[in-house]
Each structure stands twice: as C-alpha cells, then as structure tokens.
Tab-separated table of C-alpha atoms and ligand atoms in Angstrom:
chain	number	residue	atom	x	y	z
A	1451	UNK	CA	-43.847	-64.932	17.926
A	1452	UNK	CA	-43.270	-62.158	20.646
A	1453	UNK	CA	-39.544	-60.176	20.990
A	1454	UNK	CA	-39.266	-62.015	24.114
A	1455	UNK	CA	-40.156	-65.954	22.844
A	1456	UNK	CA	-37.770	-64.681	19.410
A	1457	UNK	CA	-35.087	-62.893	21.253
A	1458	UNK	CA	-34.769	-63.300	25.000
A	1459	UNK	CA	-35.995	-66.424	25.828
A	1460	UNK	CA	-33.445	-66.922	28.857
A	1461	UNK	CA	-34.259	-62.988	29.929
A	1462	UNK	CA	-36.440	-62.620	32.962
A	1463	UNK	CA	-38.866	-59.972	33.806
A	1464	UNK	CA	-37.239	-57.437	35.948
A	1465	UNK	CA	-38.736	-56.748	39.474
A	1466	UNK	CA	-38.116	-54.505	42.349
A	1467	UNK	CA	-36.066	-56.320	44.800
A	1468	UNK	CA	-35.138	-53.622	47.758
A	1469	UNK	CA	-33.284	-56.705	49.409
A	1470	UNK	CA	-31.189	-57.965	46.821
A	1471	UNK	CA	-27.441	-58.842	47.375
A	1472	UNK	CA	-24.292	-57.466	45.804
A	1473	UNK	CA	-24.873	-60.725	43.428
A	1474	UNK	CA	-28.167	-60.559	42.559
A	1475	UNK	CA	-28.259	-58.485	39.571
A	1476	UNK	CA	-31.421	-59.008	37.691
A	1477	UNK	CA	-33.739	-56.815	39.685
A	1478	UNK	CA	-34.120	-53.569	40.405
A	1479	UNK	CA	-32.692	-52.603	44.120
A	1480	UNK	CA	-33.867	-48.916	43.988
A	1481	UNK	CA	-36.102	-48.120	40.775
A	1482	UNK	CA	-39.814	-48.886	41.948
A	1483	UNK	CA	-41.322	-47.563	38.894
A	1484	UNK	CA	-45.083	-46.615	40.877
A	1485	UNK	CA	-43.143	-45.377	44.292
A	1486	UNK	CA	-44.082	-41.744	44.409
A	1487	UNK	CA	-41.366	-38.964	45.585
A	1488	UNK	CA	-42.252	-35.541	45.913
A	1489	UNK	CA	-45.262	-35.647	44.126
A	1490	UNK	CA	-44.270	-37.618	41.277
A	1491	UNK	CA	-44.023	-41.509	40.601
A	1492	UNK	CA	-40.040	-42.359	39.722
A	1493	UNK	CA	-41.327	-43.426	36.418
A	1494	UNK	CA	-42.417	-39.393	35.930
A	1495	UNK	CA	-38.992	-38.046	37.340
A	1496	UNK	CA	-36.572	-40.732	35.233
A	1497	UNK	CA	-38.891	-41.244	32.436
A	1498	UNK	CA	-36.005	-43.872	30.701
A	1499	UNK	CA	-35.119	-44.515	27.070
A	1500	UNK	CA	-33.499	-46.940	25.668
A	1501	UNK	CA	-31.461	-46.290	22.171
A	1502	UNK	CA	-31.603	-47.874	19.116
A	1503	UNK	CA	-28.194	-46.825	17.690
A	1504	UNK	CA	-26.578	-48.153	20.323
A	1505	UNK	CA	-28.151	-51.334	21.900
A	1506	UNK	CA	-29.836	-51.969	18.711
A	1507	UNK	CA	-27.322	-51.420	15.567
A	1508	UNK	CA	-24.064	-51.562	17.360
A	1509	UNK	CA	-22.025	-54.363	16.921
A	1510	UNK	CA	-18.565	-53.736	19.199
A	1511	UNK	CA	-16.662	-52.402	15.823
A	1512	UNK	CA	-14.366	-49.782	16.748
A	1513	UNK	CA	-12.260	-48.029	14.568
A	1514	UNK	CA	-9.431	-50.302	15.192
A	1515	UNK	CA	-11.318	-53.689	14.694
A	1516	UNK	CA	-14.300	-55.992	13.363
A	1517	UNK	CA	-17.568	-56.668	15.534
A	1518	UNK	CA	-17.460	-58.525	18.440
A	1519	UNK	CA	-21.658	-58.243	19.756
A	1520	UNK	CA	-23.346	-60.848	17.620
A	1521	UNK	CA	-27.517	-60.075	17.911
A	1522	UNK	CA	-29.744	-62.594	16.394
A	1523	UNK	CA	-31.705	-59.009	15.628
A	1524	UNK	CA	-28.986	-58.164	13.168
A	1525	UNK	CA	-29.097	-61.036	10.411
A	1526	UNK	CA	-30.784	-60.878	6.743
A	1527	UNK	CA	-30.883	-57.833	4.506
A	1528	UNK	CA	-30.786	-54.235	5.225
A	1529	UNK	CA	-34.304	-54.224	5.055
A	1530	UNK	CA	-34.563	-57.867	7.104
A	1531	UNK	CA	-32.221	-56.902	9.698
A	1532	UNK	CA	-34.142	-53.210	10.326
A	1533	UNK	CA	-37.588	-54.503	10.818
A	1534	UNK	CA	-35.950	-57.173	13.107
A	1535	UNK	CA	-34.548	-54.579	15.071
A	1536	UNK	CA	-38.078	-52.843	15.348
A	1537	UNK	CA	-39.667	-56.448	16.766
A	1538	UNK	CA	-36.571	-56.646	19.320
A	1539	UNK	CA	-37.153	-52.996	20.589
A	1540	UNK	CA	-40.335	-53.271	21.896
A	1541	UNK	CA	-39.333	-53.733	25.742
A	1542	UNK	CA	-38.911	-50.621	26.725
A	1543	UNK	CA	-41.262	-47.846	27.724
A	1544	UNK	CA	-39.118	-45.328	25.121
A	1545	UNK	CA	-36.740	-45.506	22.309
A	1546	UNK	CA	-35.093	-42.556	20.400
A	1547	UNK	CA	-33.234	-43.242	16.830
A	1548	UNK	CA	-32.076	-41.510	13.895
A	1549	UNK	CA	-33.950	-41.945	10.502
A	1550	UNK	CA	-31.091	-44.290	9.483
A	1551	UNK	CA	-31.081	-46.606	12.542
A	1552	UNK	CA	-34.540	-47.566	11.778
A	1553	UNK	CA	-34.431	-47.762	7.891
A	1554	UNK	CA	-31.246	-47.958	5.599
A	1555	UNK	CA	-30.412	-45.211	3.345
A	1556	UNK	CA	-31.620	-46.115	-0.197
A	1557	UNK	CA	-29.932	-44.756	-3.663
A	1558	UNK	CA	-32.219	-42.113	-3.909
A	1559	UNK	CA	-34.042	-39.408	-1.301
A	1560	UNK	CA	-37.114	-41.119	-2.626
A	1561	UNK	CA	-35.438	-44.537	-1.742
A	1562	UNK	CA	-34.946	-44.265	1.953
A	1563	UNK	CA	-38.175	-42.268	2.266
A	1564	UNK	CA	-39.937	-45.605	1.227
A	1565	UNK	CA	-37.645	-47.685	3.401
A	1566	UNK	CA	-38.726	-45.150	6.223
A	1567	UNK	CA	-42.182	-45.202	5.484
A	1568	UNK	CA	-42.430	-48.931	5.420
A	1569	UNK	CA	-40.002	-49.875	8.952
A	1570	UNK	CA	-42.039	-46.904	10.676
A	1571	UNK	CA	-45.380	-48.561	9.995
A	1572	UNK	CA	-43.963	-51.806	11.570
A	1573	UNK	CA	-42.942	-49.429	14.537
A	1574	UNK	CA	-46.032	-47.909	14.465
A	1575	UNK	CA	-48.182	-50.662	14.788
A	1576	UNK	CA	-45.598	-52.771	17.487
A	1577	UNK	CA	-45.958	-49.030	19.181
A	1578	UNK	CA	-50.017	-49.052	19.331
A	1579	UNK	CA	-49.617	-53.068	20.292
A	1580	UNK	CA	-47.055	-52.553	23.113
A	1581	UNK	CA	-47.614	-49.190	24.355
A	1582	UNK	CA	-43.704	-47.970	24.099
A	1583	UNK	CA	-43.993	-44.425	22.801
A	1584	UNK	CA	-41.011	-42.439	21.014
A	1585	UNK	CA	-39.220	-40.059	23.328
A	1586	UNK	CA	-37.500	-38.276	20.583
A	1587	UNK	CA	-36.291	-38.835	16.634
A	1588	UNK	CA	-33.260	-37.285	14.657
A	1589	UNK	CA	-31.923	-37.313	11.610
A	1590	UNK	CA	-28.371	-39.020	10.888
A	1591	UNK	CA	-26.840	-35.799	9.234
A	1592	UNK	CA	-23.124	-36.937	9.351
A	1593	UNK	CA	-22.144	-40.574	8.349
A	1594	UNK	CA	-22.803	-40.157	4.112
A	1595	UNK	CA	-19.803	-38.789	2.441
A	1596	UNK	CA	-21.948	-35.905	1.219
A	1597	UNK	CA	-22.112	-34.371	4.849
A	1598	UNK	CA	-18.549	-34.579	5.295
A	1599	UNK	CA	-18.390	-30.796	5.220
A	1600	UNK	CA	-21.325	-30.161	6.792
A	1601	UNK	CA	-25.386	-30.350	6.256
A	1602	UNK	CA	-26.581	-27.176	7.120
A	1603	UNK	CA	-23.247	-25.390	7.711
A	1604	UNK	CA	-21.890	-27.170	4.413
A	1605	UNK	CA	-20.377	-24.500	1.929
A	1606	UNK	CA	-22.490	-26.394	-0.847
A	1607	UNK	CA	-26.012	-25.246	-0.695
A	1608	UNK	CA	-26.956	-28.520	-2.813
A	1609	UNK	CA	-26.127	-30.258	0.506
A	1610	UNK	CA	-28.378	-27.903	2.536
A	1611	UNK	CA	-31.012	-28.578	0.552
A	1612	UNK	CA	-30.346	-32.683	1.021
A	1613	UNK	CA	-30.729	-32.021	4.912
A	1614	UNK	CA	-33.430	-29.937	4.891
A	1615	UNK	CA	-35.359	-32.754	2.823
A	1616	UNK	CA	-34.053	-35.499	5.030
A	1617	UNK	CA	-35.239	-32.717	7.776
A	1618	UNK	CA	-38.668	-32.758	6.359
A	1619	UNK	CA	-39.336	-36.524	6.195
A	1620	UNK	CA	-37.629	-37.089	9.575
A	1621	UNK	CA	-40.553	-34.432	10.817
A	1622	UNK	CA	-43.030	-36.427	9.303
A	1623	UNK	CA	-42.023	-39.291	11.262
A	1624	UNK	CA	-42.164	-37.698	14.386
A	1625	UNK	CA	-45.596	-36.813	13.764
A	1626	UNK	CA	-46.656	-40.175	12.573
A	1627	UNK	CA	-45.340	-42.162	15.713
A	1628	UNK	CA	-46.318	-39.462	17.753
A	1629	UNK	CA	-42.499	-38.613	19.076
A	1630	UNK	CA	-42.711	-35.989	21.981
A	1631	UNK	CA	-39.325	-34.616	21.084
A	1632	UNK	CA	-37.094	-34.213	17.836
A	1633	UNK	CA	-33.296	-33.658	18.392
A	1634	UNK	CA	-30.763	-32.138	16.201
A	1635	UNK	CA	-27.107	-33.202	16.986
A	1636	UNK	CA	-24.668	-31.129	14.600
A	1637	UNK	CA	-21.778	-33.674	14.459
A	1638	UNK	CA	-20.286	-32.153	11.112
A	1639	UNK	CA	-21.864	-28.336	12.017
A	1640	UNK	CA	-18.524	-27.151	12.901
A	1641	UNK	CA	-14.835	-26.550	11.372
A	1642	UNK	CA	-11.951	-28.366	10.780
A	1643	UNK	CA	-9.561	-25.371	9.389
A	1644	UNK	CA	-10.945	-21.937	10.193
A	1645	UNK	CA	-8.847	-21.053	6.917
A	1646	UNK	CA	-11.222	-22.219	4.360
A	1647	UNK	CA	-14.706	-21.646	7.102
A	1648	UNK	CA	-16.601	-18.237	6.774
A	1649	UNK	CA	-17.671	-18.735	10.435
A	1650	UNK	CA	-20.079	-15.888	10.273
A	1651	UNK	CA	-21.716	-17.079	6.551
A	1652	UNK	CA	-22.159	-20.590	8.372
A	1653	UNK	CA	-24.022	-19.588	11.460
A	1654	UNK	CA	-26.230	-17.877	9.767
A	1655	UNK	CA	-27.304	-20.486	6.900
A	1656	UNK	CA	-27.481	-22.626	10.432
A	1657	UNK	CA	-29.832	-20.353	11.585
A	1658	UNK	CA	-31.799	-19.876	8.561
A	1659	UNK	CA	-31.765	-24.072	8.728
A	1660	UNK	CA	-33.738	-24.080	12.001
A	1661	UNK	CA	-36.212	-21.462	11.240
A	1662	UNK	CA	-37.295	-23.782	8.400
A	1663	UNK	CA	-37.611	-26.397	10.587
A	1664	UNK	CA	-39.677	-24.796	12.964
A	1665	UNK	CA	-41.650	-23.510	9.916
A	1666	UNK	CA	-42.467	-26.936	8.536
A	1667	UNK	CA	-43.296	-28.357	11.934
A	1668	UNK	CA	-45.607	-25.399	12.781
A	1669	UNK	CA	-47.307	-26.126	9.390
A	1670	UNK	CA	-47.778	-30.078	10.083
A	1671	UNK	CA	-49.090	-29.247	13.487
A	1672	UNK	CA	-45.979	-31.400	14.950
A	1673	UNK	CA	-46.429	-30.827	18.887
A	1674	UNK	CA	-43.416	-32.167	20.487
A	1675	UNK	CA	-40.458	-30.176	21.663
A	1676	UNK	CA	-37.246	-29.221	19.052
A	1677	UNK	CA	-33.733	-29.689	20.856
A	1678	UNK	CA	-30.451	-29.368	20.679
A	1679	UNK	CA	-27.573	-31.328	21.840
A	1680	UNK	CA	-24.053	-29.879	22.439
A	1681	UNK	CA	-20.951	-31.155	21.945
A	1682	UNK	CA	-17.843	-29.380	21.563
A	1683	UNK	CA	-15.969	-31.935	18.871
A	1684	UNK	CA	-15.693	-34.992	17.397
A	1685	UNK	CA	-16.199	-35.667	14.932
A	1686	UNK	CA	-15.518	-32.248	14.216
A	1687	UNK	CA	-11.932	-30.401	15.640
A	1688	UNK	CA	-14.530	-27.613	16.577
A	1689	UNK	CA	-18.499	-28.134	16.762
A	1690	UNK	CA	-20.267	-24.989	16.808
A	1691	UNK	CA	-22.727	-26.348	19.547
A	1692	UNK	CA	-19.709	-26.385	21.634
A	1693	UNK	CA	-21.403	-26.333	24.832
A	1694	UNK	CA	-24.729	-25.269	26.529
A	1695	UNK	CA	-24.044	-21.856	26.836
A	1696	UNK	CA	-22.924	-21.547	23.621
A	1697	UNK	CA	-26.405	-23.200	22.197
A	1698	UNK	CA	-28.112	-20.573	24.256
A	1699	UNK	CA	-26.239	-17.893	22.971
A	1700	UNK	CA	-26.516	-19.217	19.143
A	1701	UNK	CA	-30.632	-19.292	19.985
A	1702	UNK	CA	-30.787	-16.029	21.237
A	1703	UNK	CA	-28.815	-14.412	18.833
A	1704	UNK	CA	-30.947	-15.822	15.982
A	1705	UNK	CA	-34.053	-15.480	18.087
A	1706	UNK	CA	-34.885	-19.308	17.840
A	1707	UNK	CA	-34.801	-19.654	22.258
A	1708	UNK	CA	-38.437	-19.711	22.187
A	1709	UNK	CA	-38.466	-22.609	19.645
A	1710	UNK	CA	-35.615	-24.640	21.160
A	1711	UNK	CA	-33.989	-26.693	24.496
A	1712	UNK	CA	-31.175	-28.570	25.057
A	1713	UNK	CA	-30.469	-32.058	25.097
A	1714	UNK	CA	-27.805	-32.646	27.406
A	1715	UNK	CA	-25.097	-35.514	27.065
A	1716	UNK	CA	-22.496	-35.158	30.253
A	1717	UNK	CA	-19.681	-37.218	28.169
A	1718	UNK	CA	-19.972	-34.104	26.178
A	1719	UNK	CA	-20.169	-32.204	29.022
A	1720	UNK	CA	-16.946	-33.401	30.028
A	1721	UNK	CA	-15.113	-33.268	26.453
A	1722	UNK	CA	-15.679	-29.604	26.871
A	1723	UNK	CA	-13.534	-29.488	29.940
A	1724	UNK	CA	-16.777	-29.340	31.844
A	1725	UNK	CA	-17.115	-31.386	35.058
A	1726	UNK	CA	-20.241	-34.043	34.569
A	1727	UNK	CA	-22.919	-31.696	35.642
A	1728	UNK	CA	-21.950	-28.221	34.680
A	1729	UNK	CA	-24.341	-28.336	31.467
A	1730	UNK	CA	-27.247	-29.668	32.977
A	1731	UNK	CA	-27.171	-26.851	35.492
A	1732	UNK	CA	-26.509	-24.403	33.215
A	1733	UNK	CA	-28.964	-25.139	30.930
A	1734	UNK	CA	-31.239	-25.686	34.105
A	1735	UNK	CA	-30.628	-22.193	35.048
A	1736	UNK	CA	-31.474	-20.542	32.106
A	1737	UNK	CA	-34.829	-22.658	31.633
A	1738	UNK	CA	-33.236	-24.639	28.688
A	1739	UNK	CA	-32.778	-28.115	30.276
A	1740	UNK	CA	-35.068	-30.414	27.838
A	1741	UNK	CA	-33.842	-33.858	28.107
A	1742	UNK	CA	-30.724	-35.344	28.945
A	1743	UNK	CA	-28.523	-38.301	26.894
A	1744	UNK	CA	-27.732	-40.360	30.242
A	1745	UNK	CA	-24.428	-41.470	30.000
A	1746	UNK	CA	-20.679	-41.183	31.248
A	1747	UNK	CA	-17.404	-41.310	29.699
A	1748	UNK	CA	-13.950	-41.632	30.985
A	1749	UNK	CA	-12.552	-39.077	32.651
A	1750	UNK	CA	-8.612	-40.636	32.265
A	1751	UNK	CA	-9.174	-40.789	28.481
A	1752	UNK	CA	-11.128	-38.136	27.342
A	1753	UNK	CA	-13.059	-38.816	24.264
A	1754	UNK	CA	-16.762	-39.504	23.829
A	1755	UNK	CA	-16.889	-43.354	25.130
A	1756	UNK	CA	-20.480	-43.504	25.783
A	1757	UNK	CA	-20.829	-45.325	28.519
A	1758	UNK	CA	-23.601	-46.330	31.144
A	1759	UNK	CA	-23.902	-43.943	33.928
A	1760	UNK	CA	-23.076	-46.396	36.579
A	1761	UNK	CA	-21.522	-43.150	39.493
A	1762	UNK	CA	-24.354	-42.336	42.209
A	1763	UNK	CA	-22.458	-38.861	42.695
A	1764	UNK	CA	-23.215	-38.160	39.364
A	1765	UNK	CA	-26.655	-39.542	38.959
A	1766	UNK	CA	-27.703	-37.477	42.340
A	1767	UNK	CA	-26.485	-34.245	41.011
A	1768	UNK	CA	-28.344	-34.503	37.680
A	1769	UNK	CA	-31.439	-35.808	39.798
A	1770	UNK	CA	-31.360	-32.578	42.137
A	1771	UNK	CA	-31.216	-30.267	39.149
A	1772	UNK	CA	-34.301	-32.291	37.563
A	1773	UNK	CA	-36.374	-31.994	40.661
A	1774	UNK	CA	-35.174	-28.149	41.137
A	1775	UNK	CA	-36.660	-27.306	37.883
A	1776	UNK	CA	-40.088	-29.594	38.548
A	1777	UNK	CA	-39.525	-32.525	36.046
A	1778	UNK	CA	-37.731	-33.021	33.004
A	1779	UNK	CA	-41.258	-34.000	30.634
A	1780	UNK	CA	-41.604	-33.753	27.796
A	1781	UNK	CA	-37.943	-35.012	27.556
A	1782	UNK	CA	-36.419	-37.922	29.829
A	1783	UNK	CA	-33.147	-39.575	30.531
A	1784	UNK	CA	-32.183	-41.516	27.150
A	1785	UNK	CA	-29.545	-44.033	27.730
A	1786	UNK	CA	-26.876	-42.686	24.723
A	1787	UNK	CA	-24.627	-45.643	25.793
A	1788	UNK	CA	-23.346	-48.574	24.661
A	1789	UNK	CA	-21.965	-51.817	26.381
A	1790	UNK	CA	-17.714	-52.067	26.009
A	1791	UNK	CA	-17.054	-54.050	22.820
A	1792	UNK	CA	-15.967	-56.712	25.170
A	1793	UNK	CA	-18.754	-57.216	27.002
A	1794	UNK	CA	-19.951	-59.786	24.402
A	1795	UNK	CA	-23.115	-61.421	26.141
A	1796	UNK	CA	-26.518	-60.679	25.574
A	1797	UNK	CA	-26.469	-60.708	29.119
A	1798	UNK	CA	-24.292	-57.557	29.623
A	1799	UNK	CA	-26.533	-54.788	27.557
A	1800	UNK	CA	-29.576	-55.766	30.224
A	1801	UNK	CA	-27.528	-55.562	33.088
A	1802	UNK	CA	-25.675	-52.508	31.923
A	1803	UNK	CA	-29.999	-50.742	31.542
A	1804	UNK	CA	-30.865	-51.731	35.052
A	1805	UNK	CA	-27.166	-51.276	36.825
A	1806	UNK	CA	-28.275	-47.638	34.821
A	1807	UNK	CA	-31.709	-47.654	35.952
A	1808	UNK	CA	-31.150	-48.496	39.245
A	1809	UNK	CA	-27.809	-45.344	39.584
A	1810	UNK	CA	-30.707	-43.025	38.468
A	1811	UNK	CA	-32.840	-44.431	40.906
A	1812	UNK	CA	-30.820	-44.045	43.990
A	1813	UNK	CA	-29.519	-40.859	42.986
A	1814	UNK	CA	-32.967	-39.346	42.607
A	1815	UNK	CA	-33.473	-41.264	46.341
A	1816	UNK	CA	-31.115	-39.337	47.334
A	1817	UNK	CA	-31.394	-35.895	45.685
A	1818	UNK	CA	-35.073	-36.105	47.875
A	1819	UNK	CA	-33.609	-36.440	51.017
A	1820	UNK	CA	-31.472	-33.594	50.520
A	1821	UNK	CA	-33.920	-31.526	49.410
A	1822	UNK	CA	-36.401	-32.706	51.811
A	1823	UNK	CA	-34.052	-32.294	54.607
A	1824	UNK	CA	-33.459	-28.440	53.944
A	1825	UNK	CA	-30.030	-28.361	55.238
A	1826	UNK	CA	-27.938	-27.992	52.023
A	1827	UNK	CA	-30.836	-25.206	50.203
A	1828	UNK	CA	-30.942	-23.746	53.479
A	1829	UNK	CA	-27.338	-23.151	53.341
A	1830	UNK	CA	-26.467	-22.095	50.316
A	1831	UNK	CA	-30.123	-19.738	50.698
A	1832	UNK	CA	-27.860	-18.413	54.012
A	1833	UNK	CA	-25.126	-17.094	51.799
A	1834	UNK	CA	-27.260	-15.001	50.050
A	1835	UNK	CA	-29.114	-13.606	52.854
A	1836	UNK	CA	-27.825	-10.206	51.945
A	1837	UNK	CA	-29.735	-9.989	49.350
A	1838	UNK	CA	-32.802	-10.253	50.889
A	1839	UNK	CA	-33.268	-6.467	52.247
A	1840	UNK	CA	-31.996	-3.544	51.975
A	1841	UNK	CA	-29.591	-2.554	48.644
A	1842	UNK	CA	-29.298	-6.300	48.268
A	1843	UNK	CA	-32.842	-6.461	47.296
A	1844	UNK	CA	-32.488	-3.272	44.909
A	1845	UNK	CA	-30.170	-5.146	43.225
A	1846	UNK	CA	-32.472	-8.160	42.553
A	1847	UNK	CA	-34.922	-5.766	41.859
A	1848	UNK	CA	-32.677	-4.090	38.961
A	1849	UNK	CA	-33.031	-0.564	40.808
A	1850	UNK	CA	-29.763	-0.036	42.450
A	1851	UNK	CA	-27.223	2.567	40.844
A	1852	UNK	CA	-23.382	2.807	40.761
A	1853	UNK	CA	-24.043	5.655	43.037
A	1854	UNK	CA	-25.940	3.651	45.656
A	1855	UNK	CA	-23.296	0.962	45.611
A	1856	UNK	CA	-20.947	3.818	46.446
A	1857	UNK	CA	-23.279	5.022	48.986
A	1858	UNK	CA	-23.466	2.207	51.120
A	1859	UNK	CA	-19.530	0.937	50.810
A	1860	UNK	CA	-19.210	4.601	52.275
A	1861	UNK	CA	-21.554	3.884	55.099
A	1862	UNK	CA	-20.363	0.744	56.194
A	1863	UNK	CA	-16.961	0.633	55.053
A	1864	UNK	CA	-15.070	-2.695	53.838
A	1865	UNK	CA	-16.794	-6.285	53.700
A	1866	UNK	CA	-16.195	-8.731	56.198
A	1867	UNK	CA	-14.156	-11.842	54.914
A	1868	UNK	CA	-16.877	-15.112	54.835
A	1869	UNK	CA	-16.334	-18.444	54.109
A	1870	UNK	CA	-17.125	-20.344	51.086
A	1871	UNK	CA	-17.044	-23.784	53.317
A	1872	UNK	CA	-16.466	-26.072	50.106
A	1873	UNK	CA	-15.718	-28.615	52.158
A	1874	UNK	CA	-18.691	-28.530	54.398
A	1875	UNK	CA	-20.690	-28.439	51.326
A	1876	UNK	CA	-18.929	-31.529	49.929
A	1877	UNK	CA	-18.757	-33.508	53.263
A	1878	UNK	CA	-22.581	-32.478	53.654
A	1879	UNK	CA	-23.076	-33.719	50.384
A	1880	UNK	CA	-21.286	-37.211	50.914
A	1881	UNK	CA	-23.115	-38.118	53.583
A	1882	UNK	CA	-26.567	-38.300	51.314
A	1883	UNK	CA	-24.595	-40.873	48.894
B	488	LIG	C1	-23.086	-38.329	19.273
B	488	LIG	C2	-24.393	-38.363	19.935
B	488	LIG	C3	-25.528	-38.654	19.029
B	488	LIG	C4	-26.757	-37.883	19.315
B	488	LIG	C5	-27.856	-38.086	18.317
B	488	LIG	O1	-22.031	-38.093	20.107
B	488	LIG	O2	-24.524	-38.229	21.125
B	488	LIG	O3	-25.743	-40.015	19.047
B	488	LIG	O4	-27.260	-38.180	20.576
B	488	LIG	O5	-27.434	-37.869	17.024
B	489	LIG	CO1	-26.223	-38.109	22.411
C-alpha cells in the first residue's frame, strides 16, 4: 500500500491555482514549481524540505503537557513506529533528520547503529522508488543524559569520544542516502556557569571535533557540504554558536571556513536580539550562507517556537539575499517548524507546508521585481557613488593612507550632511509586498 492509500487518503494532490480565493486553501496561489525567474525554475531558488523531527515525530507535548497530534504513523514499537514514519515521508521532494528521528537509540553504540542501518535501508530504497533525496542529516547530540554537559565541548573526554562515534556513523549515512548536506547544531556546546567552563579548553576540543569530522568525511569520499547552525541559547544559557558572526569567527580562528557554512534558522536569529534577516545577510555577505531552517518565531514571546514562516516581509527579504548571492544549492529552505500543539488535524500540518510554500513563493515573486526593476540597487548603489573614483576607489582598492585621507579632508574641507532616507527605502520597499 502507498503513503498516500495508508496515510492520506482524504489528502489531495496540490496544484497551482493563481486564482484561488482567500478560502481555497489546498493549492498553491504563487509556488509554480517549473515557472522560471531569473534564470532559475522556483523549484531551484526554494528548493523545500520538509522535517522529520517535527512533522514526523512530534506529537504537540510541550513541557507543560501530554500529546495532543495523534498520527496513525506513530503506533507500534520503536522500531514499528520509525519505519512507519519512513513510508509516511515520502511526499516531499526533501527531508532532513537527525540519526535518532529515523532510528531509536539502542542500549549500546552498536545497538542504534543496527537500528540505523536497518530504517536507512527502508529510506533508501522508498528514496530510489520515489525520487525524494536527503537535503541534509545530523546527529541528535543533546537529548541522552550523557550530553547534558556537552558532546564535544563536554569536560569528559569519554563523552567526546561517544559523539565523535555517533559522528562517524551519522557520516556514513549521509553517504549512503546520498545527503547533499550534513548539519551540526551544538544545542549543549555552550555554558551554563562560566565558573566551572574553561571557555578557552572547550573551543578548542570543539575545534579539534570538526577537524575530525572533516577528516573522516574526506576519507569516505562524502561530497556534500558540512554546516553549521547558530543559535545563541536554549537549551543552553549561552551556546557558543551564538550567532553567525560568531560561527564565522570560531571557523576562521580554527581555520575550518574553508570546510564549513552556515545553516541559518531566523527564530534563532531573533533569540539573539537579531531582527529576522540579519543572519542570513550576514552570513550572505561573508560567502557563508549554506542553507536556511525556514521558520519564524514570536517576536512578543521570545523563545524558539518554531513556527511556519507565514510573513511575506520576511520571506521577500530572505528571497532577495538568496537571489543576490545566485542560489542557495547545495542547501535549500528546510521547514524547522512545527504546527501549534493545538492545531490537532491532520489537516493543519499540510496547510501549514503550502501556506509556507506559497509565503516563499510570493516573496521570491517579489524579491524579482525589485531587483528587476533596479530602483532599490540603484539606490542604495547611489549612496556609494563616492566610492567609485577618485580616493574612494583607493580605498576599495586597499591603497589609500592616513595621510591621503588627511590630504583630501584638507582640500575639500568638511562633508556635506546626506540623507539616509530610511523611510523612502521602507515605503519603496512596501510597495513590492
Ligand atoms: C534546534 C534546531 C535543531 C536543528 C537540528 O533549535 O533548530 O532542530 O535544526 O539539530
Ligand atoms: Co534548526
């Protein structure tokens, strides 16, 4: 029996429907998968993932009560219930996990490297059936009680070694389904008293950590890109991969930047006291951007809620830095969200992918037509005119001296006051939305 005669009988196939009403929800209004923009189809620019932790293994529990999502995909054994899962995930084009959303931990390393091996070869062959290819894998280095301190930043180097082996077989993996990225999220890599942390002693075994990784994945021949994904706490009080510039300073410091990009989440973004887009540009600026965890979270409460990205202003300001640096392959836009604990029907997580879908769409739409139209580059290129010619130009160049700077202020005296325009910009702006 197929995922869709076992599990969503009552689902239909989702079309694009550029006239559909405020009601009609089960189409796509904007995403035309094959529509090319710019040079690439939308499916290229958006390249959409669906995730298994969420929309898969969540159930609605929340720290302050018992499930309230019920999915027929979640019944039997651990071992029932996880190949299951795999049969009910093959709808999408790409699906990211961590090694213990698709297997259950065992007893033993040796354990839930079997359990692995033998849910991945269901996966494997559903993959090579269905076409639905893995846009990246991690490993869950934070729920067992033995990485409560840590797993590569953990004062015991008996855990180190646990998460380098986990590491290893999670590596393996990738290679075997043929992943195109592998993520590392340091939940626990961080501090919660800097009184009993040698700060310095744990970046560095960090470090160390990574180079191994890249070692191992050099030696298997593993060709898909190694990322990182910020986030400033939570679980930790402080996460070392606070934000993105502080991943791209950790990488350069430790000379890793060649090896590694960022995965950007924007509910992250925003824990860090970062508006929703800050990361993605500056990750984008420093040629780090490597795929993004598409999501939202609330800005009047402040913790990581994880929700779908449903705000166009948002969605078009990601989009613009995505076409600005020509794509986002091999990474894409991974929905790390999950439907609100009340939203109880079936119903809800497939209207919460397209309603997602469908933002990303029309903010992409829209991030074209403003760059297409020229008047928003060509203004901010105006307010840097100065550097064109002249000293300006020296100073791009790297050539201009203190003394040169001096020259010129001497020549032409004091600067003449110029307007920002924020406003313009932002009215400007508005009127692509
Ligand atoms: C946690 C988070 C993770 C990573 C993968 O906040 O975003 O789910 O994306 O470990
Ligand atoms: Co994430």
């Amino acid at each position: 029996m197929s995922a869709q005669e076992e599990f969503f009988k009552h689902i239909p196939k989702i079309s694009y429907k550029p006239s559909a009403g405020p009601a009609d929800l089960w189409c796509f209004k904007h995403y035309s998968a094959e529509e090319v923009l710019m040079g690439k189809s939308m499916e290229d620019w958006l390249r959409f993932s669906v995730c298994y932790w969420h929309s898969f293994c969540g159930t609605g529990a929340d720290t302050f009560g018992f499930p309230t999502l019920h999915r027929p995909w979640n019944e039997g054994t651990p071992m029932e219930a996880a190949k299951k899962r795999v049969r009910a995930a093959f709808g999408v084009k790409y699906y990211t996990f961590h090694d213990r959303d698709m297997a259950p931990e065992g007893s033993t390393l040796e354990e839930s490297n079997r359990n692995l091996d033998e849910v991945t070869d269901l996966a494997l062959q559903l993959q090579n059936q269905t076409g639905v290819n893995v846009l990246w894998v991690t490993c869950n280095l934070f729920t067992h009680p033995r990485y409560m301190n840590g797993a590569s930043t953990n004062p015991d180097c008996h855990v180190l070694a646990y998460a380098g082996a986990q590491v290893k077989k999670g590596l393996d993996v990738a290679k075997k389904l043929g992943a195109q990225n592998f993520v590392f999220w340091g939940g626990r890599e961080g501090f919660h008293s800097i009184l009993n942390t040698d700060v310095g002693a744990e970046l560095k075994h960090m470090a160390n950590f990574f180079k191994m990784a890249v070692k191992y994945k050099e030696k298997i021949g593993l060709n898909c890109q190694f990322l990182i994904e910020p986030k400033p706490k939570e679980p930790c009080k402080h996460q070392y991969d606070y934000d993105a510039m502080s991943v791209i300073a950790f990488l350069k410091h430790y000379g890793l930047e060649e090896h590694f990009k960022l995965n950007i989440e924007p509910n992250h973004t925003t824990l860090a006291g970062h508006s929703y887009e800050h990361d993605i540009v500056m990750a984008s600026s420093f040629g780090m951007l490597g795929s993004v965890d598409a999501n939202t979270g609330s800005a009047d409460l402040g913790w990581d809620t994880d929700q779908f990205p449903m705000d166009i202003r948002n969605t078009t300001l990601v989009m613009k830095t995505i076409i600005e640096q020509g794509g986002i392959q091999p990474g894409g836009l991974n929905f790390d969200a999950k439907v609100r604990r009340e939203s109880t029907n079936l119903e809800d997580l497939f209207i919460a992918h397209i309603g997602a879908m469908d933002a990303f769409a029309r903010g992409l739409k829209n991030a074209v037509c403003m760059i297409q139209d020229g008047l928003l580059p060509g203004m901010v290129k105006e307010r840097y005119t100065s550097y064109s010619h002249g000293l300006g130009h020296k100073v791009v160049l790297g050539s201009a001296t203190l003394e040169d700077l001096e020259a010129y202020v001497k020549e032409t005296g004091e600067p003449k006051i110029t307007s920002g325009k924020q406003e313009t910009f932002e009215s400007i702006f508005n009127r692509y939305l």
